[in-house]
Amino acid sequence: MEQAMRDFFLFLAKNKTMTKLAKRYGLKFGASRFVAGASLDSSISAIKKLNEKGMPVTIDHLGEFVDNELEAKEMTEHCIDAIKAISKENVNSQLSLKLTSMGLDISDDLVMANMRKIMEAAEKYNVFVTIDMEDYSRCEKTLEIFKRLKREFDNISTVIQAYLYRSLDDVKNLNEYHPNLRLVKGAYKESQEVAFPEKSDVDENYKKLIETHLLNGNYTAIATHDDEIINYTKDLVKKHSIPYDQFEFQMLFGIKVERQEQLMQEGYKMRIYVPYGNDWYGYFMRRLAERPANVMFVVKGVFGK
C-alpha cells in the first residue's frame, strides 16, 4: 500500500494540469507545512527565524515545467532578486535552483546565459548556489552544466542522488573539481533500469557516496531525515577524525523539526532547505510520496484537528 501511494503521488507530481491549478488556487491543503509561503518576503521571514535558532538555510524559489523563454527569464530574475535580498537582509542563506526553471528543456544557450547571470550576481553578493538534481533524463546535462560553471565560479555546487546506479561513478569523476556536493536519496520515480528499486540498496549506496566524498577531502552536505544515515555519518567522521567544518546535515523545512534542533545542539551544522513560491505543487507531491504519513497531516489540516 505504501509503495502504491508513493507511485500515486509521484505521478501527480508530474501532472502539468494539476500544477497550473495549484498556481491558480495558492498554498492550501497542508502545503504550508513544507513551503514557507508564496513570496520572497515570506521566505526571508522564515530564514530569520531559523537563523535566530542558529540554523543556516538554503532557499529555493519553486518552479517546474518551464517551457518558454519568457518564463525562464522571469525565474532567472526571481533568483537574482533572492540573491540580492539575502545580501540586503544579511541572512545566513544559500540559494538552490532547478535548471529546468532556467530553460534547460528549451535550449543549451538559454540555460547557460541565465545561469551565468545568476552566478555573476551570486559572486557579486557572495551567495553560494546549488543546482538541484531533477529526474534521470536530465542528470547528464545537469552535471555537464555544473562542470562548465564550476570552471568559472567557485561558489557553486550540485546534487547527487543515491538511488541511481551511476552516482558512485559520478562522485568519483567529479572529484577533480573538488566539489561541494549535496548527497540525497532521490525523490523522483525512476525505472529499475537506472535506479535501485529497494530501499536497502539505496541506503548502502548512499553510505558509499558519503564515505567516498568525505574521504576525498571534499565538503559534503548529507541531506536526509533518515536516522540510520545520520548515525552512519556520525560514526564515519569520528572514525576518520573528519573535521566538523567539512560537512553538514540538511533537512527540509517543516520536517523532523525536533531532530534538526537536536543535531544543532550536538554541535553539527544543520542547514534547512526552505522552498517558497506559487509553483509549490510538484515539490509538495514529492514530499507526500517520500513519507505517506505526511498525508494524515494534510487530511487533518483540510478537515479539522
Tab-separated table of C-alpha atoms in Angstrom:
chain	number	residue	atom	x	y	z
A	1	MET	CA	0.000	0.000	0.000
A	2	GLU	CA	2.796	2.436	0.889
A	3	GLN	CA	4.540	1.847	-2.451
A	4	ALA	CA	1.241	2.345	-4.277
A	5	MET	CA	0.724	5.674	-2.507
A	6	ARG	CA	4.294	6.713	-3.321
A	7	ASP	CA	3.773	5.905	-7.006
A	8	PHE	CA	0.462	7.790	-6.981
A	9	PHE	CA	1.946	10.990	-5.564
A	10	LEU	CA	4.965	10.834	-7.890
A	11	PHE	CA	2.546	10.512	-10.803
A	12	LEU	CA	0.639	13.566	-9.572
A	13	ALA	CA	3.908	15.494	-9.172
A	14	LYS	CA	4.427	15.384	-12.952
A	15	ASN	CA	0.876	16.394	-13.839
A	16	LYS	CA	1.021	19.747	-15.633
A	17	THR	CA	-2.711	20.399	-15.325
A	18	MET	CA	-2.605	19.984	-11.556
A	19	THR	CA	0.460	22.214	-11.400
A	20	LYS	CA	-1.431	25.004	-13.176
A	21	LEU	CA	-4.438	24.604	-10.882
A	22	ALA	CA	-2.187	24.742	-7.821
A	23	LYS	CA	-0.650	28.011	-9.039
A	24	ARG	CA	-4.126	29.438	-9.512
A	25	TYR	CA	-5.542	28.467	-6.120
A	26	GLY	CA	-2.483	29.031	-3.982
A	27	LEU	CA	-0.953	27.327	-0.959
A	28	LYS	CA	-3.655	25.121	0.519
A	29	PHE	CA	-4.266	21.554	1.649
A	30	GLY	CA	-1.348	21.361	4.074
A	31	ALA	CA	1.409	22.545	1.739
A	32	SER	CA	2.207	25.476	4.041
A	33	ARG	CA	3.795	22.991	6.434
A	34	PHE	CA	6.557	22.357	3.883
A	35	VAL	CA	6.600	25.639	1.917
A	36	ALA	CA	7.496	28.997	3.521
A	37	GLY	CA	4.809	30.961	1.704
A	38	ALA	CA	4.326	32.312	-1.793
A	39	SER	CA	6.597	35.371	-1.665
A	40	LEU	CA	10.270	36.172	-1.240
A	41	ASP	CA	9.370	38.266	1.823
A	42	SER	CA	7.783	35.243	3.470
A	43	SER	CA	10.919	33.182	2.848
A	44	ILE	CA	13.156	35.908	4.305
A	45	SER	CA	10.969	35.921	7.405
A	46	ALA	CA	11.360	32.131	7.719
A	47	ILE	CA	15.132	32.411	7.227
A	48	LYS	CA	15.455	34.966	10.021
A	49	LYS	CA	13.560	32.735	12.454
A	50	LEU	CA	15.773	29.758	11.607
A	51	ASN	CA	18.938	31.857	11.780
A	52	GLU	CA	17.896	33.014	15.252
A	53	LYS	CA	17.978	29.349	16.290
A	54	GLY	CA	21.482	29.030	14.848
A	55	MET	CA	20.483	27.258	11.639
A	56	PRO	CA	21.736	28.329	8.199
A	57	VAL	CA	19.377	27.953	5.253
A	58	THR	CA	19.175	27.376	1.537
A	59	ILE	CA	16.140	28.857	-0.206
A	60	ASP	CA	14.506	27.647	-3.387
A	61	HIS	CA	12.030	29.612	-5.484
A	62	LEU	CA	9.905	26.716	-6.656
A	63	GLY	CA	9.271	26.199	-10.342
A	64	GLU	CA	8.813	23.268	-12.720
A	65	PHE	CA	7.687	22.603	-16.292
A	66	VAL	CA	9.087	25.897	-17.626
A	67	ASP	CA	8.625	25.535	-21.378
A	68	ASN	CA	9.024	29.063	-22.740
A	69	GLU	CA	11.850	31.566	-22.817
A	70	LEU	CA	9.934	34.381	-21.113
A	71	GLU	CA	9.086	32.305	-18.054
A	72	ALA	CA	12.671	31.036	-17.822
A	73	LYS	CA	13.926	34.625	-17.820
A	74	GLU	CA	11.368	35.524	-15.146
A	75	MET	CA	12.581	32.649	-12.987
A	76	THR	CA	16.143	33.852	-13.505
A	77	GLU	CA	15.195	37.315	-12.278
A	78	HIS	CA	13.471	35.761	-9.249
A	79	CYS	CA	16.755	34.046	-8.367
A	80	ILE	CA	18.723	37.262	-8.754
A	81	ASP	CA	16.185	39.089	-6.567
A	82	ALA	CA	16.598	36.364	-3.927
A	83	ILE	CA	20.384	36.747	-4.031
A	84	LYS	CA	20.077	40.499	-3.531
A	85	ALA	CA	17.586	40.028	-0.687
A	86	ILE	CA	19.900	37.569	1.093
A	87	SER	CA	22.652	40.174	0.953
A	88	LYS	CA	20.454	43.144	1.861
A	89	GLU	CA	18.840	41.400	4.826
A	90	ASN	CA	22.211	39.965	5.916
A	91	VAL	CA	20.773	36.495	6.467
A	92	ASN	CA	22.702	33.230	6.546
A	93	SER	CA	21.342	31.597	3.415
A	94	GLN	CA	22.382	29.970	0.196
A	95	LEU	CA	20.287	29.605	-2.967
A	96	SER	CA	19.071	26.381	-4.585
A	97	LEU	CA	17.596	26.215	-8.070
A	98	LYS	CA	16.495	23.818	-10.805
A	99	LEU	CA	17.898	24.068	-14.309
A	100	THR	CA	14.526	23.288	-15.877
A	101	SER	CA	13.333	26.564	-14.362
A	102	MET	CA	16.169	28.354	-16.169
A	103	GLY	CA	15.417	26.880	-19.583
A	104	LEU	CA	17.175	23.500	-19.609
A	105	ASP	CA	14.424	21.911	-21.691
A	106	ILE	CA	14.322	24.839	-24.130
A	107	SER	CA	17.925	25.338	-25.265
A	108	ASP	CA	21.504	24.992	-24.034
A	109	ASP	CA	22.285	28.606	-24.910
A	110	LEU	CA	19.317	29.890	-22.902
A	111	VAL	CA	20.024	27.909	-19.732
A	112	MET	CA	23.721	28.805	-19.813
A	113	ALA	CA	23.002	32.502	-20.354
A	114	ASN	CA	20.519	32.527	-17.480
A	115	MET	CA	22.838	30.595	-15.171
A	116	ARG	CA	25.745	32.938	-15.875
A	117	LYS	CA	23.542	35.916	-14.947
A	118	ILE	CA	22.638	34.211	-11.684
A	119	MET	CA	26.211	33.207	-10.908
A	120	GLU	CA	27.553	36.688	-11.653
A	121	ALA	CA	25.058	38.125	-9.177
A	122	ALA	CA	25.864	35.391	-6.650
A	123	GLU	CA	29.585	36.114	-6.965
A	124	LYS	CA	28.987	39.850	-6.550
A	125	TYR	CA	26.856	39.411	-3.419
A	126	ASN	CA	28.813	36.449	-2.005
A	127	VAL	CA	25.948	33.945	-2.106
A	128	PHE	CA	26.502	30.219	-2.622
A	129	VAL	CA	24.360	28.452	-5.246
A	130	THR	CA	23.381	24.780	-5.513
A	131	ILE	CA	21.992	23.253	-8.703
A	132	ASP	CA	19.330	20.761	-7.657
A	133	MET	CA	19.227	17.413	-9.421
A	134	GLU	CA	15.990	16.503	-11.177
A	135	ASP	CA	14.954	13.258	-12.861
A	136	TYR	CA	17.331	10.814	-14.535
A	137	SER	CA	16.676	12.085	-18.067
A	138	ARG	CA	18.251	15.420	-17.078
A	139	CYS	CA	21.089	14.074	-14.915
A	140	GLU	CA	23.872	14.062	-17.516
A	141	LYS	CA	23.069	17.551	-18.821
A	142	THR	CA	22.872	18.897	-15.286
A	143	LEU	CA	26.313	17.567	-14.410
A	144	GLU	CA	27.809	18.890	-17.648
A	145	ILE	CA	26.434	22.373	-16.950
A	146	PHE	CA	27.693	22.193	-13.370
A	147	LYS	CA	31.201	21.346	-14.589
A	148	ARG	CA	31.168	24.209	-17.088
A	149	LEU	CA	30.069	26.688	-14.434
A	150	LYS	CA	32.467	25.292	-11.835
A	151	ARG	CA	35.365	26.178	-14.122
A	152	GLU	CA	34.183	29.816	-13.990
A	153	PHE	CA	32.790	30.169	-10.454
A	154	ASP	CA	33.852	28.791	-7.065
A	155	ASN	CA	30.552	29.373	-5.242
A	156	ILE	CA	28.540	26.587	-6.860
A	157	SER	CA	27.579	23.007	-6.051
A	158	THR	CA	25.207	20.339	-7.275
A	159	VAL	CA	23.353	17.257	-6.036
A	160	ILE	CA	23.963	13.519	-6.380
A	161	GLN	CA	21.110	11.040	-5.875
A	162	ALA	CA	21.904	7.756	-4.111
A	163	TYR	CA	19.168	5.754	-5.819
A	164	LEU	CA	20.846	5.991	-9.228
A	165	TYR	CA	23.285	3.246	-10.244
A	166	ARG	CA	25.598	5.798	-11.830
A	167	SER	CA	26.048	8.011	-8.761
A	168	LEU	CA	29.189	6.488	-7.254
A	169	ASP	CA	30.966	6.889	-10.591
A	170	ASP	CA	29.695	10.473	-10.771
A	171	VAL	CA	31.142	11.279	-7.344
A	172	LYS	CA	34.496	9.789	-8.348
A	173	ASN	CA	34.530	11.575	-11.717
A	174	LEU	CA	33.664	14.931	-10.139
A	175	ASN	CA	36.497	14.681	-7.628
A	176	GLU	CA	38.914	16.555	-9.903
A	177	TYR	CA	36.735	19.647	-9.349
A	178	HIS	CA	36.972	19.291	-5.532
A	179	PRO	CA	33.240	19.961	-5.442
A	180	ASN	CA	30.895	20.773	-2.631
A	181	LEU	CA	28.137	18.179	-3.161
A	182	ARG	CA	24.733	17.669	-1.603
A	183	LEU	CA	24.048	13.935	-1.308
A	184	VAL	CA	20.410	12.802	-1.251
A	185	LYS	CA	18.467	9.575	-1.673
A	186	GLY	CA	16.359	10.850	-4.600
A	187	ALA	CA	12.672	11.712	-4.849
A	188	TYR	CA	11.631	11.020	-8.459
A	189	LYS	CA	10.023	7.866	-9.809
A	190	GLU	CA	12.692	6.118	-11.891
A	191	SER	CA	12.924	2.872	-13.835
A	192	GLN	CA	14.716	-0.139	-12.356
A	193	GLU	CA	16.983	0.118	-15.380
A	194	VAL	CA	18.626	3.220	-13.899
A	195	ALA	CA	17.807	3.168	-10.178
A	196	PHE	CA	17.892	0.783	-7.236
A	197	PRO	CA	14.311	-0.400	-6.555
A	198	GLU	CA	14.991	-1.489	-2.954
A	199	LYS	CA	15.485	0.958	-0.077
A	200	SER	CA	18.219	-1.203	1.457
A	201	ASP	CA	20.293	-0.939	-1.728
A	202	VAL	CA	19.726	2.815	-1.905
A	203	ASP	CA	20.892	3.162	1.690
A	204	GLU	CA	24.058	1.147	1.084
A	205	ASN	CA	24.879	3.207	-1.997
A	206	TYR	CA	24.197	6.397	-0.032
A	207	LYS	CA	26.758	5.329	2.574
A	208	LYS	CA	29.320	4.655	-0.162
A	209	LEU	CA	28.761	8.132	-1.604
A	210	ILE	CA	29.177	9.792	1.788
A	211	GLU	CA	32.338	7.848	2.591
A	212	THR	CA	33.913	8.379	-0.831
A	213	HIS	CA	33.274	12.116	-0.964
A	214	LEU	CA	34.331	12.812	2.623
A	215	LEU	CA	37.487	10.701	2.425
A	216	ASN	CA	38.402	12.510	-0.793
A	217	GLY	CA	38.568	15.609	1.408
A	218	ASN	CA	35.578	17.382	-0.152
A	219	TYR	CA	32.821	19.346	1.548
A	220	THR	CA	29.738	17.170	1.883
A	221	ALA	CA	26.123	18.054	2.618
A	222	ILE	CA	24.227	14.991	3.837
A	223	ALA	CA	20.595	15.794	3.091
A	224	THR	CA	18.482	13.201	4.876
A	225	HIS	CA	15.906	12.650	7.611
A	226	ASP	CA	16.953	9.012	7.992
A	227	ASP	CA	18.483	8.348	11.417
A	228	GLU	CA	20.402	5.327	10.092
A	229	ILE	CA	22.228	7.540	7.574
A	230	ILE	CA	22.746	10.297	10.133
A	231	ASN	CA	24.244	7.882	12.663
A	232	TYR	CA	26.402	6.288	9.971
A	233	THR	CA	27.815	9.727	9.135
A	234	LYS	CA	28.496	10.491	12.797
A	235	ASP	CA	30.412	7.222	13.195
A	236	LEU	CA	32.334	7.764	9.952
A	237	VAL	CA	33.552	11.252	10.813
A	238	LYS	CA	34.560	10.098	14.296
A	239	LYS	CA	36.445	7.065	12.947
A	240	HIS	CA	38.412	9.134	10.415
A	241	SER	CA	38.720	12.325	12.510
A	242	ILE	CA	36.950	14.337	9.827
A	243	PRO	CA	36.539	17.948	10.998
A	244	TYR	CA	33.019	19.253	11.559
A	245	ASP	CA	33.635	22.107	9.119
A	246	GLN	CA	33.970	19.638	6.205
A	247	PHE	CA	30.338	18.561	6.251
A	248	GLU	CA	26.823	19.491	7.249
A	249	PHE	CA	23.441	17.869	7.621
A	250	GLN	CA	20.499	19.237	5.677
A	251	MET	CA	16.777	18.743	6.239
A	252	LEU	CA	13.602	20.081	4.706
A	253	PHE	CA	11.615	22.942	6.168
A	254	GLY	CA	8.856	21.625	8.423
A	255	ILE	CA	10.048	18.013	8.645
A	256	LYS	CA	11.561	16.477	11.823
A	257	VAL	CA	11.998	19.884	13.433
A	258	GLU	CA	12.968	18.427	16.820
A	259	ARG	CA	15.669	16.284	15.177
A	260	GLN	CA	17.012	19.349	13.383
A	261	GLU	CA	17.388	21.193	16.680
A	262	GLN	CA	18.919	18.154	18.384
A	263	LEU	CA	21.656	17.829	15.753
A	264	MET	CA	22.436	21.511	16.014
A	265	GLN	CA	22.673	21.265	19.810
A	266	GLU	CA	25.090	18.336	19.398
A	267	GLY	CA	27.429	20.688	17.533
A	268	TYR	CA	26.680	19.708	13.937
A	269	LYS	CA	25.939	22.237	11.237
A	270	MET	CA	22.255	21.843	10.366
A	271	ARG	CA	21.076	23.636	7.208
A	272	ILE	CA	17.369	23.896	6.391
A	273	TYR	CA	16.065	23.742	2.825
A	274	VAL	CA	13.342	26.409	2.620
A	275	PRO	CA	11.184	26.426	-0.529
A	276	TYR	CA	8.788	29.240	-1.394
A	277	GLY	CA	6.642	30.409	-4.301
A	278	ASN	CA	3.354	29.729	-6.062
A	279	ASP	CA	4.690	26.773	-8.024
A	280	TRP	CA	4.687	24.528	-4.967
A	281	TYR	CA	2.655	21.595	-6.286
A	282	GLY	CA	5.327	19.215	-7.651
A	283	TYR	CA	7.551	19.755	-4.623
A	284	PHE	CA	4.632	19.084	-2.247
A	285	MET	CA	3.607	15.880	-4.029
A	286	ARG	CA	7.167	14.526	-3.763
A	287	ARG	CA	7.193	15.228	-0.027
A	288	LEU	CA	3.974	13.218	0.320
A	289	ALA	CA	5.483	10.430	-1.772
A	290	GLU	CA	8.625	10.309	0.371
A	291	ARG	CA	6.632	9.813	3.541
A	292	PRO	CA	2.979	8.856	3.043
A	293	ALA	CA	2.382	9.501	6.760
A	294	ASN	CA	2.526	13.180	5.780
A	295	VAL	CA	-0.846	12.621	4.104
A	296	MET	CA	-2.510	12.358	7.506
A	297	PHE	CA	-1.234	15.811	8.370
A	298	VAL	CA	-2.837	17.151	5.207
A	299	VAL	CA	-6.150	15.407	5.932
A	300	LYS	CA	-6.230	16.881	9.416
A	301	GLY	CA	-5.386	20.287	8.016
A	302	VAL	CA	-8.215	20.189	5.497
A	303	PHE	CA	-10.946	18.613	7.618
A	304	GLY	CA	-10.080	19.884	11.060
A	305	LYS	CA	-7.948	18.871	14.005
